[in-house]
Amino acid sequence: MTSRIIGTGSYVPARVVTNDELAQIVDTSDEWISGRTGIHKRRIAVEESTGYMAAEAARRALENAGITAEELELILVGTTTGEHCFPSVACEVQGEIGAVNAVAYDISAACSGFLFAMDTLQAFIRAGVYKTGLVIGADCLSKLIDWEDRGTCVLFGDGAGAAVMRAEDFGLIHTVMGSDGERGNVLSCVARTNGSFVDKRTPQLGYVYMDGQEVFKFAVKKVPECIRQVLDESGTDIEQIKYFVLHQANYRIVEAVAKRLKQPMDKFPMNMERYGNTSAATVPILLDEMNREGKLEPGDRIVLSGFGAGLTWGAALLEW
Ligand code: COA
């Protein structure tokens, strides 16, 4: 018994922010941003919270799967940008969509959040604990960004993607996940926890900090490594893979991964030019677009892979 994706959904805010618009607030240019990252524009939340976007993506995924919210037994949201420390985004989603029979909680793995959530649901389904669940990747990094830091503010966008998973005989074939807490300092954001009773210090929020080159080096090494691992451990020939659905952070990272895996670029769909890096949402948004465009057919083998703060990374091999 394994789990299969039976429906997908996604949501992005309506507000489009182009590179030219960013060039009006920081010293940058469309040429620099698109040349170094492949990003041309992104969607930025105005009224939407992470929970709102996650619930919208969830509704669309349920509709696509043809099931009701009451059938869900578990809701996992990979996110690091909930409006509240508590309750969780997953509980907000549960309340919004009326998934009265579900257990709901968040998983914190930054941009790898969707993959980590999927792996967790898979473990519950394999163990026979649950049969039907919902995994969501949702983030609103625009609220954590220093809009005066050109090194980070040009990279991110907001959005949410979701997948309904159900116990079936085929679907997810194998997953691998990894973490390296010793290198957490290369990509971080201080939370509201540094208050102190002794020093009478009020908690303060921090901004996203990133050592871009270190993250780049980490990604181009770890992503191909974990993809090879997921293929080797499942005895799968890489030529059998139709698509590699990777975290959409930078087209140069995707190109480097393709080169290291010796695979053609047409196996690596991309949408970061329209949405930027939506953190935990990139993989499920891209998957949803591919699903709705009819690019995925029964029997197709695809690999999903992500990386992010933690550091964290992972890959999942599945049959559609
Ligand atoms: N516009 C114009 N110039 C910029 C800029 C911007 N938005 N951001 C940085 N620069 C400048 C730097 O100040 C630097 O100038 P200097 O040479 O005068 O010092 C120059 O551009 C080169 O900066 P560098 O950091 O070396 O660029 P890079 O080629 O490494 O590209 C990133 C920067 C962030 C695009 C790249 O490192 C990257 O994509 N890293 C991975 C990030 C990532 O994936 N994050 C998400 C993880 S989930």
mmCIF file of C-alpha atoms and ligand atoms in Angstrom:
data_model
loop_
_atom_site.group_PDB
_atom_site.id
_atom_site.type_symbol
_atom_site.label_atom_id
_atom_site.label_comp_id
_atom_site.label_asym_id
_atom_site.label_seq_id
_atom_site.Cartn_x
_atom_site.Cartn_y
_atom_site.Cartn_z
ATOM 1 C CA MET A 1 0.000 0.000 0.000
ATOM 2 C CA THR A 2 1.220 3.465 -0.863
ATOM 3 C CA SER A 3 -0.395 6.850 -1.473
ATOM 4 C CA ARG A 4 -1.339 8.521 -4.741
ATOM 5 C CA ILE A 5 -2.002 12.147 -5.627
ATOM 6 C CA ILE A 6 -5.654 12.219 -6.704
ATOM 7 C CA GLY A 7 -6.093 15.992 -7.030
ATOM 8 C CA THR A 8 -4.109 19.217 -7.080
ATOM 9 C CA GLY A 9 -4.888 22.902 -6.580
ATOM 10 C CA SER A 10 -3.092 26.199 -6.231
ATOM 11 C CA TYR A 11 -3.621 29.864 -5.486
ATOM 12 C CA VAL A 12 -1.530 32.958 -6.182
ATOM 13 C CA PRO A 13 -2.452 36.548 -5.274
ATOM 14 C CA ALA A 14 -3.756 38.808 -8.046
ATOM 15 C CA ARG A 15 -1.193 41.595 -7.496
ATOM 16 C CA VAL A 16 1.663 41.304 -10.013
ATOM 17 C CA VAL A 17 4.994 42.972 -9.183
ATOM 18 C CA THR A 18 7.400 43.239 -12.112
ATOM 19 C CA ASN A 19 11.171 43.565 -11.958
ATOM 20 C CA ASP A 20 10.818 47.106 -13.264
ATOM 21 C CA GLU A 21 8.571 47.962 -10.329
ATOM 22 C CA LEU A 22 11.205 46.637 -7.897
ATOM 23 C CA ALA A 23 13.846 48.706 -9.679
ATOM 24 C CA GLN A 24 11.913 51.754 -8.487
ATOM 25 C CA ILE A 25 12.455 50.847 -4.814
ATOM 26 C CA VAL A 26 15.950 49.231 -4.762
ATOM 27 C CA ASP A 27 19.094 49.606 -6.885
ATOM 28 C CA THR A 28 18.441 46.766 -9.330
ATOM 29 C CA SER A 29 17.250 46.171 -12.899
ATOM 30 C CA ASP A 30 15.107 43.781 -14.896
ATOM 31 C CA GLU A 31 18.263 42.731 -16.736
ATOM 32 C CA TRP A 32 20.090 41.781 -13.499
ATOM 33 C CA ILE A 33 17.156 39.936 -11.927
ATOM 34 C CA SER A 34 16.039 37.995 -14.988
ATOM 35 C CA GLY A 35 19.634 37.291 -16.088
ATOM 36 C CA ARG A 36 20.757 35.934 -12.695
ATOM 37 C CA THR A 37 17.557 34.191 -11.616
ATOM 38 C CA GLY A 38 15.087 33.724 -14.496
ATOM 39 C CA ILE A 39 12.459 35.671 -12.532
ATOM 40 C CA HIS A 40 10.507 38.344 -14.446
ATOM 41 C CA LYS A 41 7.643 38.990 -12.047
ATOM 42 C CA ARG A 42 6.045 37.613 -8.912
ATOM 43 C CA ARG A 43 2.666 37.724 -7.145
ATOM 44 C CA ILE A 44 2.558 39.584 -3.853
ATOM 45 C CA ALA A 45 -0.189 39.211 -1.249
ATOM 46 C CA VAL A 46 -2.118 42.369 -0.460
ATOM 47 C CA GLU A 47 -5.051 41.209 1.647
ATOM 48 C CA GLU A 48 -4.273 37.495 1.550
ATOM 49 C CA SER A 49 -2.723 35.664 4.503
ATOM 50 C CA THR A 50 -0.853 32.369 4.195
ATOM 51 C CA GLY A 51 -3.911 30.616 5.660
ATOM 52 C CA TYR A 52 -6.241 32.190 3.110
ATOM 53 C CA MET A 53 -4.043 31.161 0.183
ATOM 54 C CA ALA A 54 -3.638 27.647 1.619
ATOM 55 C CA ALA A 55 -7.400 27.236 2.037
ATOM 56 C CA GLU A 56 -8.063 28.407 -1.538
ATOM 57 C CA ALA A 57 -5.482 25.940 -2.885
ATOM 58 C CA ALA A 58 -7.071 23.233 -0.710
ATOM 59 C CA ARG A 59 -10.581 23.893 -2.074
ATOM 60 C CA ARG A 60 -9.309 23.638 -5.640
ATOM 61 C CA ALA A 61 -7.428 20.415 -4.885
ATOM 62 C CA LEU A 62 -10.531 18.842 -3.295
ATOM 63 C CA GLU A 63 -12.616 19.821 -6.315
ATOM 64 C CA ASN A 64 -9.986 18.405 -8.660
ATOM 65 C CA ALA A 65 -9.918 15.167 -6.641
ATOM 66 C CA GLY A 66 -13.730 14.977 -6.541
ATOM 67 C CA ILE A 67 -13.890 14.408 -2.789
ATOM 68 C CA THR A 68 -15.429 16.347 0.108
ATOM 69 C CA ALA A 69 -13.549 18.040 2.937
ATOM 70 C CA GLU A 70 -15.204 15.653 5.409
ATOM 71 C CA GLU A 71 -13.286 12.765 3.862
ATOM 72 C CA LEU A 72 -9.939 14.224 4.919
ATOM 73 C CA GLU A 73 -8.292 12.585 7.928
ATOM 74 C CA LEU A 74 -5.054 14.601 8.022
ATOM 75 C CA ILE A 75 -4.081 18.092 6.842
ATOM 76 C CA LEU A 76 -0.382 18.985 6.788
ATOM 77 C CA VAL A 77 0.842 22.415 5.767
ATOM 78 C CA GLY A 78 4.487 23.020 4.965
ATOM 79 C CA THR A 79 4.953 26.686 5.847
ATOM 80 C CA THR A 80 7.130 29.094 7.778
ATOM 81 C CA THR A 81 4.964 32.184 7.339
ATOM 82 C CA GLY A 82 1.742 31.614 9.269
ATOM 83 C CA GLU A 83 -0.009 34.776 10.417
ATOM 84 C CA HIS A 84 0.050 33.378 13.929
ATOM 85 C CA CYS A 85 2.587 31.450 16.003
ATOM 86 C CA PHE A 86 -0.532 29.543 16.939
ATOM 87 C CA PRO A 87 -2.979 28.319 15.838
ATOM 88 C CA SER A 88 -1.282 26.611 12.911
ATOM 89 C CA VAL A 89 -2.042 27.389 9.270
ATOM 90 C CA ALA A 90 -3.267 23.787 8.963
ATOM 91 C CA CYS A 91 -5.907 24.424 11.656
ATOM 92 C CA GLU A 92 -6.951 27.633 9.852
ATOM 93 C CA VAL A 93 -7.384 25.620 6.653
ATOM 94 C CA GLN A 94 -9.314 22.898 8.457
ATOM 95 C CA GLY A 95 -11.728 25.488 9.863
ATOM 96 C CA GLU A 96 -12.080 27.326 6.542
ATOM 97 C CA ILE A 97 -12.868 24.274 4.425
ATOM 98 C CA GLY A 98 -14.879 22.410 7.071
ATOM 99 C CA ALA A 99 -12.647 19.342 7.272
ATOM 100 C CA VAL A 100 -14.281 18.344 10.541
ATOM 101 C CA ASN A 101 -12.779 14.851 10.647
ATOM 102 C CA ALA A 102 -9.168 15.850 10.059
ATOM 103 C CA VAL A 103 -6.186 16.224 12.361
ATOM 104 C CA ALA A 104 -4.244 19.340 11.278
ATOM 105 C CA TYR A 105 -0.761 20.678 11.921
ATOM 106 C CA ASP A 106 2.116 22.510 10.240
ATOM 107 C CA ILE A 107 5.532 21.266 9.227
ATOM 108 C CA SER A 108 8.463 23.666 9.300
ATOM 109 C CA ALA A 109 11.021 22.891 6.605
ATOM 110 C CA ALA A 110 11.049 26.214 4.690
ATOM 111 C CA CYS A 111 11.153 25.686 0.920
ATOM 112 C CA SER A 112 11.264 21.880 1.392
ATOM 113 C CA GLY A 113 8.024 22.051 3.403
ATOM 114 C CA PHE A 114 5.719 20.528 0.800
ATOM 115 C CA LEU A 115 8.019 17.540 0.258
ATOM 116 C CA PHE A 116 8.460 16.989 3.986
ATOM 117 C CA ALA A 117 4.679 17.176 4.493
ATOM 118 C CA MET A 118 4.117 14.710 1.668
ATOM 119 C CA ASP A 119 6.651 12.286 3.147
ATOM 120 C CA THR A 120 4.944 12.500 6.543
ATOM 121 C CA LEU A 121 1.497 11.813 5.096
ATOM 122 C CA GLN A 122 2.947 8.929 3.123
ATOM 123 C CA ALA A 123 4.353 7.400 6.330
ATOM 124 C CA PHE A 124 0.920 7.602 8.008
ATOM 125 C CA ILE A 125 -0.772 6.039 4.985
ATOM 126 C CA ARG A 126 1.808 3.245 4.704
ATOM 127 C CA ALA A 127 1.355 2.533 8.417
ATOM 128 C CA GLY A 128 -2.398 2.209 7.875
ATOM 129 C CA VAL A 129 -3.221 5.114 10.217
ATOM 130 C CA TYR A 130 -4.985 7.276 7.609
ATOM 131 C CA LYS A 131 -6.351 6.708 4.116
ATOM 132 C CA THR A 132 -6.995 10.214 2.807
ATOM 133 C CA GLY A 133 -5.069 13.405 3.492
ATOM 134 C CA LEU A 134 -4.202 16.825 2.185
ATOM 135 C CA VAL A 135 -0.708 18.272 1.889
ATOM 136 C CA ILE A 136 -0.154 21.942 1.239
ATOM 137 C CA GLY A 137 2.882 24.128 0.635
ATOM 138 C CA ALA A 138 2.019 27.763 1.368
ATOM 139 C CA ASP A 139 4.135 30.818 2.046
ATOM 140 C CA CYS A 140 3.926 34.573 2.130
ATOM 141 C CA LEU A 141 7.583 35.540 2.290
ATOM 142 C CA SER A 142 6.808 39.092 1.190
ATOM 143 C CA LYS A 143 5.883 39.721 4.826
ATOM 144 C CA LEU A 144 9.323 38.650 6.099
ATOM 145 C CA ILE A 145 11.446 40.404 3.526
ATOM 146 C CA ASP A 146 13.463 43.541 3.988
ATOM 147 C CA TRP A 147 12.228 45.531 0.976
ATOM 148 C CA GLU A 148 15.456 47.540 1.081
ATOM 149 C CA ASP A 149 17.682 44.471 0.670
ATOM 150 C CA ARG A 150 18.132 43.961 -3.069
ATOM 151 C CA GLY A 151 19.988 40.676 -2.435
ATOM 152 C CA THR A 152 16.778 38.988 -1.229
ATOM 153 C CA CYS A 153 13.716 41.096 -2.077
ATOM 154 C CA VAL A 154 13.912 40.380 -5.816
ATOM 155 C CA LEU A 155 13.779 36.606 -5.363
ATOM 156 C CA PHE A 156 10.541 35.764 -3.626
ATOM 157 C CA GLY A 157 6.803 35.715 -4.293
ATOM 158 C CA ASP A 158 3.697 34.511 -2.452
ATOM 159 C CA GLY A 159 1.408 31.557 -3.140
ATOM 160 C CA ALA A 160 0.070 28.146 -2.154
ATOM 161 C CA GLY A 161 -0.228 24.703 -3.733
ATOM 162 C CA ALA A 162 -2.027 21.591 -2.508
ATOM 163 C CA ALA A 163 -2.369 17.889 -3.238
ATOM 164 C CA VAL A 164 -4.961 15.386 -2.034
ATOM 165 C CA MET A 165 -3.426 11.989 -1.384
ATOM 166 C CA ARG A 166 -5.193 8.701 -0.910
ATOM 167 C CA ALA A 167 -4.155 5.126 -0.061
ATOM 168 C CA GLU A 168 -3.762 3.140 -3.275
ATOM 169 C CA ASP A 169 -1.645 0.343 -4.730
ATOM 170 C CA PHE A 170 0.498 2.701 -6.803
ATOM 171 C CA GLY A 171 1.585 6.334 -6.638
ATOM 172 C CA LEU A 172 4.444 7.411 -4.423
ATOM 173 C CA ILE A 173 7.288 4.975 -5.025
ATOM 174 C CA HIS A 174 10.063 6.283 -2.809
ATOM 175 C CA THR A 175 11.115 9.413 -0.926
ATOM 176 C CA VAL A 176 14.363 10.689 0.590
ATOM 177 C CA MET A 177 14.735 13.653 2.931
ATOM 178 C CA GLY A 178 17.746 15.292 4.540
ATOM 179 C CA SER A 179 18.653 18.044 6.994
ATOM 180 C CA ASP A 180 21.859 19.786 8.016
ATOM 181 C CA GLY A 181 21.263 21.993 11.041
ATOM 182 C CA GLU A 182 24.947 22.925 11.288
ATOM 183 C CA ARG A 183 24.570 25.061 8.166
ATOM 184 C CA GLY A 184 21.335 26.742 9.200
ATOM 185 C CA ASN A 185 23.011 30.149 9.365
ATOM 186 C CA VAL A 186 23.273 30.566 5.561
ATOM 187 C CA LEU A 187 19.534 31.111 5.182
ATOM 188 C CA SER A 188 17.559 32.270 8.191
ATOM 189 C CA CYS A 189 14.938 34.580 9.635
ATOM 190 C CA VAL A 190 14.782 35.482 13.327
ATOM 191 C CA ALA A 191 11.406 34.627 14.862
ATOM 192 C CA ARG A 192 9.557 36.436 17.578
ATOM 193 C CA THR A 193 11.314 34.530 20.335
ATOM 194 C CA ASN A 194 14.222 36.725 21.371
ATOM 195 C CA GLY A 195 12.439 38.576 24.143
ATOM 196 C CA SER A 196 13.895 38.248 27.638
ATOM 197 C CA PHE A 197 12.456 38.419 31.146
ATOM 198 C CA VAL A 198 15.918 39.037 32.614
ATOM 199 C CA ASP A 199 16.890 41.872 30.227
ATOM 200 C CA LYS A 200 13.315 43.152 29.900
ATOM 201 C CA ARG A 201 13.715 42.819 26.142
ATOM 202 C CA THR A 202 10.663 42.894 23.883
ATOM 203 C CA PRO A 203 10.639 40.285 21.114
ATOM 204 C CA GLN A 204 11.504 41.714 17.728
ATOM 205 C CA LEU A 205 10.897 40.328 14.287
ATOM 206 C CA GLY A 206 13.796 39.804 11.919
ATOM 207 C CA TYR A 207 14.069 39.719 8.146
ATOM 208 C CA VAL A 208 15.134 36.993 5.754
ATOM 209 C CA TYR A 209 18.936 36.698 5.727
ATOM 210 C CA MET A 210 20.653 34.759 2.951
ATOM 211 C CA ASP A 211 24.185 33.999 1.848
ATOM 212 C CA GLY A 212 23.143 33.554 -1.789
ATOM 213 C CA GLN A 213 26.322 31.934 -3.051
ATOM 214 C CA GLU A 214 26.442 29.361 -0.239
ATOM 215 C CA VAL A 215 22.791 28.458 -0.864
ATOM 216 C CA PHE A 216 23.501 28.186 -4.583
ATOM 217 C CA LYS A 217 26.443 25.799 -4.001
ATOM 218 C CA PHE A 218 24.405 23.723 -1.542
ATOM 219 C CA ALA A 219 21.477 23.424 -3.981
ATOM 220 C CA VAL A 220 23.472 22.375 -7.040
ATOM 221 C CA LYS A 221 25.212 19.665 -4.991
ATOM 222 C CA LYS A 222 22.364 18.326 -2.837
ATOM 223 C CA VAL A 223 19.505 18.298 -5.359
ATOM 224 C CA PRO A 224 21.192 15.995 -7.912
ATOM 225 C CA GLU A 225 22.551 13.885 -5.037
ATOM 226 C CA CYS A 226 19.123 13.258 -3.495
ATOM 227 C CA ILE A 227 17.520 12.673 -6.899
ATOM 228 C CA ARG A 228 20.142 10.019 -7.662
ATOM 229 C CA GLN A 229 19.532 8.516 -4.227
ATOM 230 C CA VAL A 230 15.754 8.276 -4.694
ATOM 231 C CA LEU A 231 16.278 6.633 -8.102
ATOM 232 C CA ASP A 232 19.035 4.240 -6.954
ATOM 233 C CA GLU A 233 17.198 3.110 -3.833
ATOM 234 C CA SER A 234 14.075 2.331 -5.859
ATOM 235 C CA GLY A 235 15.998 0.687 -8.712
ATOM 236 C CA THR A 236 14.726 3.248 -11.230
ATOM 237 C CA ASP A 237 16.597 4.159 -14.419
ATOM 238 C CA ILE A 238 16.796 7.940 -14.810
ATOM 239 C CA GLU A 239 15.712 7.625 -18.460
ATOM 240 C CA GLN A 240 12.298 6.458 -17.222
ATOM 241 C CA ILE A 241 11.647 9.871 -15.657
ATOM 242 C CA LYS A 242 9.387 12.126 -17.713
ATOM 243 C CA TYR A 243 9.664 15.254 -15.587
ATOM 244 C CA PHE A 244 11.784 16.602 -12.757
ATOM 245 C CA VAL A 245 9.594 19.075 -10.878
ATOM 246 C CA LEU A 246 12.131 21.102 -8.924
ATOM 247 C CA HIS A 247 11.926 23.912 -6.399
ATOM 248 C CA GLN A 248 11.672 27.137 -8.428
ATOM 249 C CA ALA A 249 14.370 29.329 -6.891
ATOM 250 C CA ASN A 250 16.656 30.111 -9.829
ATOM 251 C CA TYR A 251 16.777 28.827 -13.419
ATOM 252 C CA ARG A 252 20.582 28.572 -13.144
ATOM 253 C CA ILE A 253 20.161 26.072 -10.295
ATOM 254 C CA VAL A 254 17.721 24.036 -12.417
ATOM 255 C CA GLU A 255 20.143 24.115 -15.373
ATOM 256 C CA ALA A 256 23.048 23.017 -13.178
ATOM 257 C CA VAL A 257 20.974 20.122 -11.790
ATOM 258 C CA ALA A 258 19.969 19.031 -15.320
ATOM 259 C CA LYS A 259 23.606 19.125 -16.395
ATOM 260 C CA ARG A 260 24.793 17.091 -13.421
ATOM 261 C CA LEU A 261 22.069 14.504 -14.034
ATOM 262 C CA LYS A 262 22.862 14.534 -17.783
ATOM 263 C CA GLN A 263 19.201 15.100 -18.599
ATOM 264 C CA PRO A 264 17.675 17.415 -21.249
ATOM 265 C CA MET A 265 16.163 20.737 -20.120
ATOM 266 C CA ASP A 266 12.739 19.869 -21.556
ATOM 267 C CA LYS A 267 12.325 17.425 -18.657
ATOM 268 C CA PHE A 268 12.568 20.366 -16.224
ATOM 269 C CA PRO A 269 9.397 22.481 -16.351
ATOM 270 C CA MET A 270 9.750 25.970 -14.862
ATOM 271 C CA ASN A 271 7.431 28.793 -13.863
ATOM 272 C CA MET A 272 9.682 30.965 -11.696
ATOM 273 C CA GLU A 273 9.627 33.622 -14.429
ATOM 274 C CA ARG A 274 5.984 34.339 -13.443
ATOM 275 C CA TYR A 275 5.946 33.634 -9.700
ATOM 276 C CA GLY A 276 9.487 33.915 -8.346
ATOM 277 C CA ASN A 277 10.404 31.678 -5.420
ATOM 278 C CA THR A 278 7.197 31.012 -3.469
ATOM 279 C CA SER A 279 9.105 28.886 -0.927
ATOM 280 C CA ALA A 280 7.134 25.754 0.110
ATOM 281 C CA ALA A 281 4.573 26.483 -2.616
ATOM 282 C CA THR A 282 6.795 26.231 -5.713
ATOM 283 C CA VAL A 283 6.613 22.459 -6.241
ATOM 284 C CA PRO A 284 2.832 22.048 -5.708
ATOM 285 C CA ILE A 285 1.989 25.155 -7.797
ATOM 286 C CA LEU A 286 4.070 23.842 -10.694
ATOM 287 C CA LEU A 287 2.612 20.351 -10.283
ATOM 288 C CA ASP A 288 -0.911 21.776 -10.326
ATOM 289 C CA GLU A 289 -0.206 23.750 -13.510
ATOM 290 C CA MET A 290 1.170 20.648 -15.205
ATOM 291 C CA ASN A 291 -1.810 18.601 -14.070
ATOM 292 C CA ARG A 292 -4.343 21.143 -15.345
ATOM 293 C CA GLU A 293 -2.483 21.549 -18.640
ATOM 294 C CA GLY A 294 -2.787 17.784 -19.173
ATOM 295 C CA LYS A 295 0.974 17.221 -19.158
ATOM 296 C CA LEU A 296 0.740 14.301 -16.736
ATOM 297 C CA GLU A 297 -0.594 10.960 -17.912
ATOM 298 C CA PRO A 298 -1.300 7.762 -15.998
ATOM 299 C CA GLY A 299 1.905 5.760 -15.722
ATOM 300 C CA ASP A 300 4.234 8.769 -16.035
ATOM 301 C CA ARG A 301 7.121 8.672 -13.605
ATOM 302 C CA ILE A 302 8.072 12.019 -12.155
ATOM 303 C CA VAL A 303 10.484 13.252 -9.523
ATOM 304 C CA LEU A 304 9.705 16.149 -7.191
ATOM 305 C CA SER A 305 12.634 17.766 -5.423
ATOM 306 C CA GLY A 306 13.182 20.748 -3.168
ATOM 307 C CA PHE A 307 15.732 22.422 -0.937
ATOM 308 C CA GLY A 308 15.679 25.238 1.538
ATOM 309 C CA ALA A 309 16.495 26.710 4.908
ATOM 310 C CA GLY A 310 17.401 24.339 7.705
ATOM 311 C CA LEU A 311 19.216 23.351 5.661
ATOM 312 C CA THR A 312 16.715 20.868 4.296
ATOM 313 C CA TRP A 313 16.282 18.939 1.053
ATOM 314 C CA GLY A 314 14.327 16.056 -0.363
ATOM 315 C CA ALA A 315 13.121 14.155 -3.404
ATOM 316 C CA ALA A 316 10.061 12.049 -4.132
ATOM 317 C CA LEU A 317 9.624 9.584 -6.985
ATOM 318 C CA LEU A 318 6.069 8.862 -8.033
ATOM 319 C CA GLU A 319 3.955 7.260 -10.681
ATOM 320 C CA TRP A 320 1.124 9.539 -11.815
HETATM 321 N N1 COA B 1 20.348 43.814 -8.407
HETATM 322 C C1 COA B 1 21.548 44.242 -8.811
HETATM 323 N N2 COA B 1 22.703 43.840 -8.265
HETATM 324 C C2 COA B 1 22.624 42.975 -7.249
HETATM 325 C C3 COA B 1 21.398 42.483 -6.754
HETATM 326 C C4 COA B 1 20.221 42.950 -7.381
HETATM 327 N N3 COA B 1 19.010 42.564 -6.984
HETATM 328 N N4 COA B 1 21.638 41.631 -5.744
HETATM 329 C C5 COA B 1 22.974 41.575 -5.601
HETATM 330 N N5 COA B 1 23.567 42.379 -6.495
HETATM 331 C C6 COA B 1 24.987 42.631 -6.704
HETATM 332 C C7 COA B 1 25.828 42.305 -5.493
HETATM 333 O O1 COA B 1 25.840 43.404 -4.599
HETATM 334 C C8 COA B 1 27.164 42.067 -6.128
HETATM 335 O O2 COA B 1 27.760 43.295 -6.399
HETATM 336 P P1 COA B 1 29.374 43.498 -6.237
HETATM 337 O O3 COA B 1 29.978 42.544 -7.207
HETATM 338 O O4 COA B 1 29.546 44.919 -6.582
HETATM 339 O O5 COA B 1 29.647 43.147 -4.816
HETATM 340 C C9 COA B 1 26.829 41.424 -7.475
HETATM 341 O O6 COA B 1 25.458 41.758 -7.729
HETATM 342 C C10 COA B 1 27.006 39.930 -7.495
HETATM 343 O O7 COA B 1 26.384 39.394 -6.350
HETATM 344 P P2 COA B 1 26.388 37.850 -6.073
HETATM 345 O O8 COA B 1 25.736 37.602 -4.757
HETATM 346 O O9 COA B 1 27.761 37.321 -6.306
HETATM 347 O O10 COA B 1 25.447 37.361 -7.266
HETATM 348 P P3 COA B 1 25.114 35.884 -7.687
HETATM 349 O O11 COA B 1 25.506 35.646 -9.064
HETATM 350 O O12 COA B 1 25.547 34.881 -6.644
HETATM 351 O O13 COA B 1 23.525 35.911 -7.670
HETATM 352 C C11 COA B 1 21.724 35.171 -6.288
HETATM 353 C C12 COA B 1 22.845 36.176 -6.459
HETATM 354 C C13 COA B 1 21.015 35.454 -4.983
HETATM 355 C C14 COA B 1 20.750 35.333 -7.451
HETATM 356 C C15 COA B 1 22.307 33.725 -6.299
HETATM 357 O O14 COA B 1 23.402 33.651 -5.416
HETATM 358 C C16 COA B 1 21.315 32.693 -5.948
HETATM 359 O O15 COA B 1 20.345 32.471 -6.643
HETATM 360 N N6 COA B 1 21.532 31.952 -4.836
HETATM 361 C C17 COA B 1 20.625 30.957 -4.378
HETATM 362 C C18 COA B 1 19.482 31.629 -3.695
HETATM 363 C C19 COA B 1 18.332 30.724 -3.438
HETATM 364 O O16 COA B 1 18.103 29.779 -4.143
HETATM 365 N N7 COA B 1 17.595 31.046 -2.402
HETATM 366 C C20 COA B 1 16.419 30.360 -2.056
HETATM 367 C C21 COA B 1 16.725 29.146 -1.290
HETATM 368 S S1 COA B 1 15.285 28.265 -0.950
#
